[in-house]
Coordinates of N, CA and C in Angstrom, one line a residue:
N1 N 1.0 -1.4 0.0 CA -0.3 0.2 0.2 C 0.8 1.1 -0.4
P2 N 0.9 2.4 -1.3 CA 1.8 3.3 -0.7 C 1.4 4.2 0.2
Q3 N 0.3 4.3 0.4 CA 0.0 5.2 2.1 C 1.3 4.7 3.6
D4 N 1.6 3.6 3.3 CA 2.0 2.8 4.4 C 3.5 2.8 4.5
A5 N 3.9 3.3 3.2 CA 5.6 3.3 3.4 C 6.0 4.6 3.6
T6 N 7.4 4.4 3.8 CA 7.3 5.7 5.0 C 8.4 7.0 3.4
P7 N 8.6 7.5 3.3 CA 9.3 8.0 2.0 C 10.7 8.5 2.8
E8 N 11.7 8.1 1.3 CA 13.0 8.3 1.7 C 13.3 9.6 2.3
P9 N 14.1 9.8 3.0 CA 14.7 11.4 3.0 C 15.6 11.8 2.1
P10 N 14.9 13.3 1.7 CA 15.8 14.2 0.2 C 17.5 13.5 1.0
V11 N 18.5 13.1 -0.2 CA 19.3 13.8 -0.3 C 19.7 15.2 -0.4
I12 N 20.5 15.8 0.1 CA 20.8 17.6 0.1 C 22.4 17.4 -0.7
T13 N 22.6 17.3 -1.6 CA 24.3 18.2 -1.3 C 24.6 19.5 -1.7
T14 N 25.7 20.1 -1.2 CA 26.2 21.4 -1.7 C 27.4 20.9 -2.9
A15 N 26.8 22.2 -4.2 CA 27.9 21.8 -4.7 C 28.4 23.1 -4.9
P16 N 29.7 23.3 -5.5 CA 30.1 24.9 -6.2 C 29.1 25.2 -7.6
A17 N 29.0 26.7 -7.2 CA 27.9 27.4 -8.0 C 28.4 27.6 -9.8
E18 N 28.1 26.9 -10.6 CA 28.5 26.6 -11.9 C 27.7 27.6 -13.1
E19 N 27.6 28.2 -14.1 CA 27.5 29.0 -15.2 C 25.8 28.1 -15.4
A20 N 25.2 28.0 -16.5 CA 23.8 27.9 -16.7 C 23.8 27.2 -18.1
P21 N 23.6 26.0 -18.1 CA 24.3 25.2 -19.0 C 23.9 25.9 -20.1
T22 N 24.0 26.4 -21.6 CA 23.7 27.2 -22.7 C 23.0 25.6 -23.9
E23 N 23.1 24.5 -23.8 CA 21.8 23.9 -23.8 C 21.5 22.6 -23.3
A24 N 20.4 21.9 -23.4 CA 19.9 21.0 -22.6 C 21.2 19.8 -22.7
P25 N 21.1 18.6 -21.7 CA 21.8 18.0 -20.8 C 21.5 16.8 -22.1
T26 N 22.3 16.5 -22.6 CA 22.3 15.5 -23.5 C 22.1 13.6 -22.5
E27 N 22.2 13.9 -21.4 CA 23.0 12.0 -21.0 C 21.5 12.0 -20.1
A28 N 20.9 11.0 -19.2 CA 20.1 11.5 -18.0 C 20.8 11.8 -16.7
P29 N 19.6 12.3 -15.6 CA 20.8 13.0 -14.4 C 21.6 11.8 -13.8
T30 N 22.1 11.8 -13.2 CA 22.8 10.8 -12.2 C 22.3 11.1 -10.5
E31 N 22.6 9.7 -10.2 CA 22.3 10.6 -8.6 C 23.3 10.6 -8.0
A32 N 23.5 10.8 -6.7 CA 24.6 12.3 -6.0 C 25.2 11.2 -5.7
P33 N 27.3 11.6 -5.9 CA 27.9 11.2 -4.7 C 27.4 10.8 -3.8
P34 N 27.6 10.2 -3.5 CA 27.2 9.9 -1.5 C 28.6 10.6 -0.9
T35 N 28.1 10.8 0.2 CA 28.6 12.4 1.2 C 29.7 11.3 2.1
A36 N 30.5 11.7 2.3 CA 31.6 11.7 3.1 C 31.6 10.8 4.4
T37 N 31.7 10.1 5.5 CA 30.9 9.8 6.7 C 32.4 10.6 7.7
P38 N 32.0 11.7 8.2 CA 34.0 12.2 8.8 C 33.8 10.7 10.1
T39 N 35.3 10.6 10.2 CA 35.6 9.4 11.2 C 36.1 10.5 12.7
P40 N 35.3 9.9 13.6 CA 35.5 10.3 14.7 C 36.8 9.9 15.7
E41 N 36.7 10.6 16.1 CA 38.3 11.2 16.4 C 38.6 9.6 17.8
P42 N 39.6 9.2 18.2 CA 39.5 8.6 18.8 C 39.0 9.1 20.2
V43 N 38.8 8.2 21.7 CA 38.0 8.7 22.5 C 39.4 8.0 23.6
V44 N 40.1 8.4 24.9 CA 41.3 8.0 25.3 C 40.2 8.0 27.0
V45 N 39.7 6.7 27.2 CA 40.2 7.3 29.0 C 40.9 6.3 29.5
V46 N 40.8 6.7 30.7 CA 42.3 6.5 31.5 C 41.5 5.9 33.2
T47 N 41.1 4.7 33.3 CA 40.2 4.6 34.1 C 41.6 4.3 35.2
T48 N 40.8 4.4 36.8 CA 42.3 3.7 37.6 C 41.1 3.1 38.6
A49 N 41.0 2.3 39.7 CA 40.9 1.6 40.3 C 40.0 2.4 41.8
P50 N 39.2 2.2 41.7 CA 38.5 2.8 42.9 C 39.7 3.5 44.2
Q51 N 40.4 4.1 45.0 CA 40.7 4.4 45.3 C 40.6 3.7 47.3
V52 N 41.6 2.8 47.5 CA 41.5 2.5 48.7 C 42.0 3.4 49.9
V53 N 41.4 3.4 50.7 CA 42.1 4.6 51.9 C 42.5 3.3 53.3
P54 N 43.8 3.7 52.8 CA 44.9 2.4 53.3 C 44.9 2.6 55.5
A55 N 44.9 1.9 56.2 CA 44.8 1.6 57.7 C 46.2 2.9 58.1
S56 N 47.5 2.7 57.1 CA 48.4 3.7 57.8 C 49.0 3.8 56.6
Y57 N 50.0 5.0 56.9 CA 50.5 5.9 55.4 C 51.7 6.1 55.6
A58 N 52.7 5.5 55.5 CA 54.6 6.6 55.5 C 54.4 7.3 54.8
L59 N 54.5 9.0 54.6 CA 55.4 9.9 54.3 C 56.6 9.8 53.1
Q60 N 56.3 9.9 51.7 CA 57.5 9.8 51.0 C 57.5 11.5 50.6
P61 N 59.0 11.5 50.6 CA 59.7 12.3 50.0 C 58.7 13.8 49.2
G62 N 58.6 14.8 50.0 CA 57.8 15.5 49.4 C 56.1 15.8 50.0
E63 N 55.7 15.1 50.2 CA 54.4 15.0 51.2 C 54.3 15.3 52.5
F64 N 53.0 15.4 52.6 CA 52.8 16.1 54.1 C 51.2 15.7 54.1
P65 N 50.6 15.5 55.8 CA 49.6 15.4 56.4 C 48.6 16.1 55.2
Y66 N 48.2 17.6 55.1 CA 47.4 18.0 54.2 C 47.5 17.1 52.8
C67 N 48.3 16.9 52.4 CA 48.2 15.9 50.9 C 47.8 15.0 50.7
I68 N 47.6 14.0 52.6 CA 47.4 12.7 52.2 C 45.9 13.5 52.7
A69 N 45.2 13.9 53.3 CA 44.3 14.0 53.8 C 43.3 14.3 52.3
R70 N 43.9 15.7 51.5 CA 43.1 15.9 50.1 C 43.5 14.7 49.2
R71 N 44.6 14.0 49.4 CA 44.5 12.6 48.6 C 43.3 11.3 48.8
F72 N 43.1 11.5 50.0 CA 42.1 10.0 50.2 C 40.8 10.4 50.7
N73 N 41.1 12.3 50.7 CA 39.5 12.6 50.8 C 39.1 12.6 52.2
I74 N 40.1 12.6 53.4 CA 39.4 12.5 55.0 C 39.8 13.9 55.3
N75 N 39.1 14.6 56.4 CA 39.2 15.6 56.9 C 40.6 16.0 57.3
P76 N 41.5 16.8 57.3 CA 43.0 17.1 57.7 C 43.4 17.4 59.3
D77 N 41.7 18.0 60.2 CA 41.8 18.0 61.2 C 41.6 17.1 62.2
Q78 N 40.7 15.8 61.6 CA 40.7 14.2 61.7 C 41.8 13.7 61.8
L79 N 42.1 13.9 60.6 CA 43.7 13.2 60.3 C 45.1 13.6 61.3
L80 N 44.8 14.9 62.0 CA 46.4 15.6 62.7 C 46.1 15.2 63.9
A81 N 44.3 15.2 64.3 CA 44.1 14.7 65.9 C 44.6 13.2 65.7
T82 N 43.9 12.2 65.1 CA 44.2 10.8 65.4 C 45.7 10.5 65.5
N83 N 47.0 11.5 64.7 CA 48.2 11.0 64.7 C 48.5 11.9 66.0
G84 N 47.9 12.6 67.1 CA 48.0 13.8 68.1 C 49.6 14.8 67.3
L85 N 49.0 14.7 66.1 CA 49.7 16.7 65.7 C 48.5 17.5 65.7
S86 N 49.0 18.7 65.6 CA 48.4 20.1 65.4 C 49.2 21.2 64.4
P87 N 47.9 21.4 63.5 CA 48.9 21.9 62.3 C 49.9 23.3 63.0
T88 N 49.4 23.6 64.2 CA 50.2 24.5 64.6 C 51.5 24.2 65.8
D89 N 52.1 23.4 65.9 CA 52.8 22.5 66.8 C 54.0 22.4 66.5
G90 N 54.5 23.4 64.9 CA 55.9 23.0 64.6 C 56.9 22.7 63.8
R91 N 55.9 21.2 64.0 CA 56.7 19.9 63.8 C 57.1 19.9 62.4
I92 N 58.3 19.5 62.3 CA 58.6 19.1 60.3 C 58.3 17.5 60.2
Y93 N 57.4 17.6 59.0 CA 56.8 16.2 58.3 C 58.0 16.0 57.5
Y94 N 58.4 14.2 57.9 CA 59.7 14.2 57.6 C 59.6 12.5 56.6
P95 N 60.3 12.5 55.6 CA 59.5 11.4 55.4 C 60.0 9.7 55.7
G96 N 58.7 8.9 56.0 CA 58.8 7.8 56.7 C 57.9 8.1 58.2
L97 N 57.3 8.7 58.1 CA 56.8 9.8 59.1 C 55.5 8.9 58.9
T98 N 54.7 7.3 59.5 CA 54.2 6.5 59.7 C 52.3 7.3 60.1
L99 N 51.5 7.8 59.8 CA 50.7 8.2 60.0 C 49.3 7.3 59.9
T100 N 48.9 6.9 61.1 CA 47.0 5.8 61.2 C 46.0 7.2 60.0
I101 N 45.8 6.3 59.2 CA 44.5 6.8 58.5 C 42.9 6.7 59.4
P102 N 42.3 7.9 59.6 CA 41.1 7.1 60.4 C 40.1 6.6 59.0
Q103 N 39.4 6.0 59.4 CA 38.6 5.0 58.5 C 37.4 5.3 58.2
N104 N 36.9 6.2 59.3 CA 35.8 7.1 59.2 C 35.7 8.1 59.1
A105 N 36.3 9.2 58.6 CA 36.5 10.5 58.7 C 36.1 11.0 57.5
D106 N 35.4 12.5 58.3 CA 34.5 13.3 57.1 C 35.2 13.2 56.0
P107 N 35.3 13.8 54.3 CA 35.5 13.6 53.8 C 36.4 15.4 54.0
F108 N 37.3 15.7 53.0 CA 38.1 17.0 52.9 C 37.1 17.9 52.6
P109 N 37.2 18.8 53.6 CA 36.6 20.2 53.2 C 36.7 21.0 52.3
G110 N 36.0 21.2 51.4 CA 36.1 22.0 50.2 C 37.1 21.5 48.9
E111 N 37.6 22.0 48.1 CA 37.8 21.8 46.6 C 38.9 20.8 47.1
R112 N 39.6 19.6 46.8 CA 40.7 18.5 46.9 C 41.7 18.9 45.4
A113 N 41.2 19.0 44.8 CA 41.9 19.8 43.2 C 42.5 21.0 43.5
L114 N 43.9 20.6 44.1 CA 44.5 22.6 43.9 C 44.8 22.6 42.3
R115 N 44.9 22.6 41.3 CA 45.5 22.7 40.1 C 44.9 21.7 38.8
S116 N 43.9 22.0 38.1 CA 43.4 21.4 37.2 C 44.1 20.1 36.6
H117 N 43.3 19.2 36.4 CA 43.6 17.8 35.4 C 43.0 17.1 34.9
P118 N 43.0 16.5 33.6 CA 44.3 15.9 33.5 C 45.2 17.4 32.5
D119 N 46.4 17.0 33.2 CA 47.4 18.3 32.8 C 49.1 17.9 31.9
F120 N 49.8 18.9 31.7 CA 51.3 18.1 31.9 C 51.7 18.9 32.8
Y121 N 52.7 18.5 33.7 CA 53.6 18.9 34.5 C 54.9 18.8 33.6
T122 N 55.9 19.8 33.7 CA 57.0 20.1 33.3 C 58.0 19.4 35.0
V123 N 59.4 19.4 35.3 CA 59.8 19.2 36.4 C 61.0 19.4 36.6
T124 N 61.5 20.5 37.4 CA 62.0 21.6 37.8 C 63.2 21.0 37.9
S125 N 63.3 20.3 39.1 CA 64.1 19.4 39.3 C 64.9 18.2 39.8
S126 N 65.7 17.7 39.9 CA 65.7 16.5 40.4 C 65.7 16.1 41.4
E127 N 65.1 16.6 42.2 CA 65.2 16.7 43.7 C 63.1 16.2 43.6
E128 N 62.7 16.8 43.0 CA 61.2 16.7 42.7 C 61.2 15.2 42.4
T129 N 59.8 14.7 43.3 CA 59.3 13.1 43.3 C 58.1 13.3 42.5
I130 N 57.4 12.3 42.0 CA 55.9 12.3 41.9 C 55.4 11.7 42.9
Y131 N 55.4 11.9 44.4 CA 54.7 12.3 45.4 C 54.5 13.3 45.7
G132 N 55.7 14.0 46.1 CA 55.3 16.2 46.0 C 54.6 16.3 44.6
V133 N 54.8 15.6 43.2 CA 53.9 16.2 42.0 C 52.6 15.9 42.3
A134 N 52.4 14.9 43.2 CA 50.6 14.7 43.0 C 50.2 15.3 44.1
C135 N 50.8 16.3 45.1 CA 50.8 16.4 46.4 C 49.8 18.4 45.7
Q136 N 50.9 18.3 44.6 CA 50.9 19.4 44.3 C 49.4 19.9 43.1
Y137 N 49.0 18.9 42.8 CA 47.5 18.5 42.1 C 46.6 18.7 43.0
G138 N 46.6 18.1 44.6 CA 45.9 17.4 46.1 C 45.3 16.5 45.4
D139 N 44.6 16.2 45.1 CA 43.5 14.6 44.3 C 44.0 13.5 43.3
V140 N 45.7 13.7 43.2 CA 45.9 12.6 42.5 C 47.2 11.6 43.1
D141 N 46.5 11.3 43.0 CA 47.5 9.6 43.1 C 48.7 9.2 42.6
P142 N 50.2 9.3 43.5 CA 51.3 9.1 42.5 C 51.5 8.1 41.7
M143 N 50.7 6.9 42.2 CA 50.7 6.2 41.5 C 50.6 5.7 39.8
D144 N 49.2 6.8 40.2 CA 48.9 6.9 39.0 C 49.4 7.8 37.8
I145 N 50.4 8.4 38.5 CA 51.0 9.0 37.7 C 52.5 8.0 36.8
A146 N 52.7 7.3 38.1 CA 53.7 6.6 37.8 C 53.4 5.5 36.5
V147 N 52.2 5.0 36.3 CA 51.5 4.1 36.0 C 51.6 5.0 33.9
I148 N 50.7 6.3 34.4 CA 50.4 6.9 32.6 C 51.9 6.9 32.0
N149 N 52.5 7.5 32.9 CA 54.8 7.6 32.5 C 55.5 6.6 32.2
N150 N 54.8 5.6 32.7 CA 56.0 3.8 32.5 C 56.7 4.5 33.4
L151 N 56.8 4.5 34.5 CA 57.7 4.5 35.5 C 58.0 4.0 36.1
A152 N 59.5 3.0 36.6 CA 59.5 2.2 37.5 C 60.2 2.7 38.6
A153 N 60.0 2.1 39.9 CA 60.5 2.2 41.1 C 62.5 2.3 40.9
P154 N 62.6 3.1 42.0 CA 62.4 4.3 41.9 C 61.4 5.5 41.8
Y155 N 61.4 5.6 40.7 CA 60.3 6.5 40.2 C 61.4 7.8 39.9
T156 N 62.7 7.8 39.4 CA 63.3 9.0 39.5 C 63.2 9.7 38.5
L157 N 63.0 11.5 38.5 CA 62.6 12.0 37.5 C 64.1 13.2 37.7
Q158 N 63.9 13.8 36.0 CA 65.0 14.9 35.8 C 64.3 15.9 35.6
A159 N 64.8 16.9 35.9 CA 64.5 18.1 35.8 C 64.4 18.7 34.1
G160 N 63.4 19.1 33.7 CA 63.5 19.2 32.5 C 61.9 18.2 32.0
Q161 N 62.0 17.3 32.7 CA 61.0 16.0 31.9 C 59.2 16.2 31.8
I162 N 58.7 15.8 31.0 CA 57.2 16.2 31.4 C 56.7 15.1 32.0
L163 N 56.1 15.5 32.5 CA 54.7 14.0 33.2 C 53.5 14.6 32.4
E164 N 53.0 14.0 32.4 CA 51.6 13.5 32.3 C 50.9 13.5 33.8
I165 N 49.8 14.3 33.8 CA 49.3 14.1 34.8 C 47.7 13.6 34.5
P166 N 47.7 12.5 34.6 CA 45.8 11.9 34.7 C 44.6 13.0 34.9

């Protein structure tokens, strides 16, 4: 039944303007050439495993308690209190200091990210560490930096090296 048929949508093509022909064409009109379908750009998705909050954590070079609170999304005051620390006690936080991580802490107050990412970071000194770089971004795990940049332990960085930050 012709009334039940779904009409084909018209094919619309745009061609450059041409001068009008001076005589009638002698060939039958041909179908318009098919239009090219653009190829979509590939989408790269970096996924990381959900972050597990450890029961304790030993500070690495370039880290400090506030950094750990941002990374693990825990309230820094609760982290300090759990460890008998105070933001005003003037202590120096050294690599190897083991912090007990409160498992039922409130979330970090405010924005955890200090810099937007994904990003690229240029290492300024061979003294920098992936841990310190992660702290500069706030909520980035240093192991994610190591993985995305194919770094192996001990994760030594060189001045001028460009790191991809997930």
